[in-house]
Short mmCIF file of N, CA and C in Angstrom, two decimals:
data_model
loop_
_atom_site.label_atom_id
_atom_site.label_comp_id
_atom_site.label_asym_id
_atom_site.label_seq_id
_atom_site.Cartn_x
_atom_site.Cartn_y
_atom_site.Cartn_z
N MET A 99 -12.76 -11.98 64.28
CA MET A 99 -11.76 -11.13 64.78
C MET A 99 -10.95 -10.78 63.55
N ASN A 100 -10.65 -11.85 62.81
CA ASN A 100 -9.41 -11.92 61.54
C ASN A 100 -10.25 -10.96 60.64
N ARG A 101 -11.53 -10.94 60.50
CA ARG A 101 -12.27 -10.13 59.66
C ARG A 101 -12.17 -8.84 59.77
N LEU A 102 -11.96 -8.57 61.10
CA LEU A 102 -11.82 -7.07 61.69
C LEU A 102 -10.58 -6.53 61.04
N TRP A 103 -9.51 -7.45 61.44
CA TRP A 103 -7.96 -7.25 60.91
C TRP A 103 -7.72 -7.06 59.64
N ALA A 104 -8.54 -7.94 58.59
CA ALA A 104 -8.44 -7.65 57.51
C ALA A 104 -9.37 -6.39 56.88
N VAL A 105 -10.67 -6.10 57.25
CA VAL A 105 -11.05 -4.59 57.02
C VAL A 105 -10.00 -3.60 57.36
N PHE A 106 -9.38 -3.82 58.64
CA PHE A 106 -8.42 -2.49 59.07
C PHE A 106 -7.38 -2.73 58.23
N ALA A 107 -6.66 -3.62 57.74
CA ALA A 107 -5.47 -3.47 56.80
C ALA A 107 -5.96 -2.80 55.54
N LEU A 108 -7.25 -3.26 55.04
CA LEU A 108 -7.80 -2.69 53.60
C LEU A 108 -7.87 -1.20 53.66
N MET A 109 -8.43 -0.89 54.99
CA MET A 109 -8.66 0.67 55.12
C MET A 109 -6.92 1.37 55.36
N LEU A 110 -6.31 0.87 55.85
CA LEU A 110 -4.94 1.56 55.77
C LEU A 110 -4.41 1.54 54.38
N LEU A 111 -4.71 0.49 53.58
CA LEU A 111 -3.88 0.89 52.17
C LEU A 111 -4.48 1.59 51.53
N LEU A 112 -5.93 1.81 51.57
CA LEU A 112 -6.72 2.86 50.81
C LEU A 112 -6.37 4.11 51.13
N LEU A 113 -6.01 4.47 52.55
CA LEU A 113 -5.72 5.64 53.17
C LEU A 113 -4.54 6.07 52.91
N THR A 114 -3.41 5.25 52.51
CA THR A 114 -2.23 5.59 52.01
C THR A 114 -2.15 6.23 50.53
N GLY A 115 -2.87 5.91 49.99
CA GLY A 115 -3.23 6.25 48.63
C GLY A 115 -3.71 7.48 48.63
N CYS A 116 -4.28 7.98 49.48
CA CYS A 116 -4.82 9.54 49.62
C CYS A 116 -3.96 10.46 50.35
N SER A 117 -2.81 10.19 50.53
CA SER A 117 -1.94 11.00 51.06
C SER A 117 -1.94 12.25 50.21
N SER A 118 -1.72 13.47 50.95
CA SER A 118 -1.22 14.60 49.93
C SER A 118 0.14 15.17 49.90
N GLY A 119 1.15 14.43 50.25
CA GLY A 119 2.62 14.36 50.04
C GLY A 119 2.84 14.96 48.89
N ASN A 120 3.98 15.55 48.37
CA ASN A 120 4.50 15.83 47.24
C ASN A 120 4.85 14.59 46.46
N SER A 121 4.60 14.57 45.32
CA SER A 121 4.82 13.38 44.21
C SER A 121 5.26 13.95 43.09
N SER A 122 5.51 12.93 42.11
CA SER A 122 5.97 13.17 40.69
C SER A 122 4.80 13.85 40.05
N THR A 123 3.61 13.94 40.64
CA THR A 123 2.51 14.32 39.71
C THR A 123 2.17 15.82 40.46
N ALA A 124 3.16 16.29 41.23
CA ALA A 124 2.69 17.53 41.68
C ALA A 124 2.13 18.56 40.38
N MET A 125 1.24 19.49 40.90
CA MET A 125 0.78 20.28 39.70
C MET A 125 0.85 21.78 40.16
N ASP A 126 1.84 22.29 40.84
CA ASP A 126 2.21 23.51 41.11
C ASP A 126 3.47 23.98 40.20
N GLY A 127 3.46 25.29 39.85
CA GLY A 127 4.52 25.67 39.15
C GLY A 127 6.03 25.56 39.53
N GLU A 128 6.33 25.65 40.74
CA GLU A 128 7.45 25.49 41.42
C GLU A 128 8.01 23.99 41.39
N SER A 129 7.27 23.27 41.90
CA SER A 129 7.39 21.81 41.68
C SER A 129 7.78 21.09 40.48
N LEU A 130 6.60 21.56 39.43
CA LEU A 130 7.00 21.34 38.04
C LEU A 130 8.45 21.75 37.46
N TYR A 131 8.50 23.05 37.80
CA TYR A 131 9.82 23.73 37.57
C TYR A 131 11.04 22.85 38.17
N LYS A 132 10.98 22.58 39.25
CA LYS A 132 12.15 21.78 39.71
C LYS A 132 12.45 20.41 39.23
N GLU A 133 11.30 19.83 38.99
CA GLU A 133 11.11 18.42 38.15
C GLU A 133 11.96 18.46 36.85
N SER A 134 11.46 19.39 36.26
CA SER A 134 11.80 19.33 34.61
C SER A 134 12.43 20.38 34.16
N CYS A 135 12.71 21.57 34.69
CA CYS A 135 13.44 22.71 34.33
C CYS A 135 14.95 23.06 35.06
N ALA A 136 14.76 22.72 36.17
CA ALA A 136 15.84 23.16 37.14
C ALA A 136 17.45 22.74 36.75
N ALA A 137 17.12 21.59 36.30
CA ALA A 137 18.52 21.05 35.91
C ALA A 137 19.28 21.97 35.04
N CYS A 138 18.79 22.23 34.12
CA CYS A 138 19.40 23.39 33.23
C CYS A 138 19.00 24.72 33.53
N HIS A 139 18.25 25.30 34.08
CA HIS A 139 17.99 26.59 34.14
C HIS A 139 18.39 27.19 35.74
N GLY A 140 18.68 26.11 36.57
CA GLY A 140 19.14 26.45 37.93
C GLY A 140 18.03 26.50 38.94
N GLU A 141 18.24 26.11 40.20
CA GLU A 141 17.36 25.90 41.20
C GLU A 141 16.57 27.60 41.40
N ASN A 142 17.22 28.55 41.26
CA ASN A 142 16.62 29.69 41.35
C ASN A 142 16.68 30.46 40.18
N LEU A 143 16.48 30.12 39.20
CA LEU A 143 16.18 30.47 37.81
C LEU A 143 17.52 31.29 37.39
N GLN A 144 18.62 31.12 37.82
CA GLN A 144 19.78 31.95 37.54
C GLN A 144 20.48 31.51 36.46
N GLY A 145 20.16 30.14 35.89
CA GLY A 145 20.91 29.71 34.82
C GLY A 145 21.64 28.79 35.17
N ALA A 146 22.11 27.65 34.20
CA ALA A 146 23.26 26.56 34.49
C ALA A 146 23.44 26.46 33.25
N VAL A 147 23.22 25.15 32.83
CA VAL A 147 23.47 24.71 31.27
C VAL A 147 22.76 25.93 30.44
N GLY A 148 21.44 25.95 30.84
CA GLY A 148 20.75 26.82 30.22
C GLY A 148 20.75 28.26 30.70
N PRO A 149 20.04 29.19 29.94
CA PRO A 149 20.42 30.53 30.66
C PRO A 149 19.47 30.78 31.61
N THR A 150 19.58 32.20 32.03
CA THR A 150 18.98 32.61 33.31
C THR A 150 17.51 32.78 32.75
N ILE A 151 16.65 32.76 33.51
CA ILE A 151 15.18 32.99 33.21
C ILE A 151 14.51 33.68 34.31
N VAL A 152 15.35 34.59 35.01
CA VAL A 152 14.76 35.46 35.76
C VAL A 152 14.07 36.59 35.07
N ASN A 153 13.18 37.15 35.76
CA ASN A 153 12.22 38.31 35.20
C ASN A 153 11.90 37.99 34.01
N MET A 154 11.17 36.94 33.28
CA MET A 154 10.77 36.54 31.96
C MET A 154 9.74 37.62 31.41
N LYS A 155 8.88 37.88 32.50
CA LYS A 155 7.85 38.83 32.08
C LYS A 155 8.27 40.38 31.48
N SER A 156 9.46 40.69 31.79
CA SER A 156 9.99 41.71 31.22
C SER A 156 10.47 41.52 29.56
N LYS A 157 10.49 40.00 29.32
CA LYS A 157 11.37 40.13 28.12
C LYS A 157 10.47 39.34 27.17
N TYR A 158 9.25 38.75 27.39
CA TYR A 158 8.44 37.91 26.74
C TYR A 158 6.69 38.19 27.14
N SER A 159 6.02 37.86 26.32
CA SER A 159 4.50 37.69 26.78
C SER A 159 4.43 36.35 27.15
N GLU A 160 3.36 36.05 28.33
CA GLU A 160 3.01 34.87 28.42
C GLU A 160 2.76 33.80 27.41
N ALA A 161 1.96 34.19 26.19
CA ALA A 161 1.90 33.57 25.00
C ALA A 161 3.41 33.19 24.58
N GLU A 162 4.31 33.70 24.35
CA GLU A 162 5.59 33.48 23.95
C GLU A 162 6.21 32.55 24.93
N VAL A 163 6.42 32.80 26.26
CA VAL A 163 6.88 31.56 27.06
C VAL A 163 6.21 30.62 27.14
N LEU A 164 5.15 30.32 26.90
CA LEU A 164 4.45 29.00 26.39
C LEU A 164 4.72 28.42 25.22
N LYS A 165 5.18 29.13 24.31
CA LYS A 165 5.47 28.64 23.07
C LYS A 165 6.83 28.02 23.25
N ILE A 166 7.81 28.60 24.02
CA ILE A 166 9.31 28.19 24.37
C ILE A 166 9.00 26.91 25.36
N VAL A 167 8.05 27.07 26.17
CA VAL A 167 8.29 25.82 26.96
C VAL A 167 7.81 24.71 26.14
N ASN A 168 6.42 24.73 25.38
CA ASN A 168 5.84 23.78 24.47
C ASN A 168 6.99 23.36 23.52
N GLU A 169 7.47 24.27 22.64
CA GLU A 169 8.35 23.68 21.36
C GLU A 169 9.65 24.06 21.58
N GLY A 170 10.22 24.59 22.85
CA GLY A 170 11.75 24.23 22.85
C GLY A 170 12.37 25.47 22.18
N THR A 171 13.44 25.76 22.00
CA THR A 171 14.45 26.72 21.18
C THR A 171 15.59 25.77 20.49
N LYS A 172 16.49 26.48 20.05
CA LYS A 172 17.56 25.80 19.23
C LYS A 172 18.27 24.75 20.13
N LYS A 173 18.39 25.20 21.47
CA LYS A 173 19.13 24.18 22.47
C LYS A 173 18.18 23.54 23.23
N MET A 174 17.36 23.87 23.54
CA MET A 174 16.35 23.48 24.61
C MET A 174 15.34 22.68 23.88
N PRO A 175 15.06 21.16 24.50
CA PRO A 175 14.02 20.40 23.66
C PRO A 175 12.65 20.93 24.02
N GLY A 176 11.68 20.89 22.98
CA GLY A 176 10.45 21.03 23.41
C GLY A 176 9.53 19.68 23.64
N ASN A 177 8.24 19.77 24.41
CA ASN A 177 7.47 18.86 24.50
C ASN A 177 8.07 17.87 25.93
N LEU A 178 8.64 18.60 26.85
CA LEU A 178 9.13 18.09 27.85
C LEU A 178 7.74 18.03 29.05
N LEU A 179 6.83 19.03 28.77
CA LEU A 179 5.94 18.86 29.70
C LEU A 179 4.34 18.68 28.81
N ASP A 180 3.32 18.17 29.16
CA ASP A 180 2.31 18.27 28.70
C ASP A 180 1.62 19.64 28.83
N GLU A 181 0.62 19.93 27.69
CA GLU A 181 0.04 21.29 27.83
C GLU A 181 -0.39 21.63 28.95
N GLU A 182 -1.01 21.03 29.76
CA GLU A 182 -1.60 21.38 31.06
C GLU A 182 -0.36 21.78 32.04
N LYS A 183 0.62 21.23 32.12
CA LYS A 183 1.84 21.47 33.08
C LYS A 183 2.39 22.44 32.32
N SER A 184 2.75 22.56 31.03
CA SER A 184 3.44 23.75 30.29
C SER A 184 2.70 25.22 30.82
N GLU A 185 1.57 25.26 30.75
CA GLU A 185 0.83 26.35 31.06
C GLU A 185 0.85 26.81 32.69
N ILE A 186 0.78 25.74 33.61
CA ILE A 186 1.11 25.83 34.95
C ILE A 186 2.48 26.57 35.06
N VAL A 187 3.39 25.97 34.61
CA VAL A 187 4.87 26.38 34.64
C VAL A 187 5.20 28.00 34.20
N THR A 188 4.41 28.22 33.04
CA THR A 188 4.47 29.46 32.36
C THR A 188 3.82 30.55 33.26
N LYS A 189 2.72 30.19 33.78
CA LYS A 189 1.99 31.14 34.68
C LYS A 189 2.99 31.47 35.92
N TRP A 190 3.49 30.46 36.33
CA TRP A 190 4.65 30.59 37.64
C TRP A 190 5.62 31.29 37.20
N LEU A 191 6.34 30.79 35.98
CA LEU A 191 7.48 31.99 35.37
C LEU A 191 7.18 33.47 35.37
N MET A 192 6.08 33.69 34.92
CA MET A 192 5.62 35.03 34.66
C MET A 192 5.44 35.73 36.09
N GLU A 193 5.22 35.24 37.22
CA GLU A 193 5.37 35.86 38.30
C GLU A 193 6.71 35.86 39.08
N LYS A 194 7.76 35.29 38.70
CA LYS A 194 8.97 35.50 39.08
C LYS A 194 9.74 36.57 38.44
#
């Protein structure tokens, strides 16, 4: 009986690690934006400390936005996200 409880407890521990809830490793553009960019650019892209970034597609190419995200600008630091996350955020921004 004790062995059964031990197996049951182990299964519960393993299953909790497989949950699909939101976490800091989220890989969708909106989650990454909220985690890394919204503090300066605002929850709705309207700007705060940093400038508004609404309708980036009309101002920049995707490659230019990716370069800004990766390298930063005069006031914005670069390398806040790794390459994969930068690409995800860039694609998301181009749709906004």
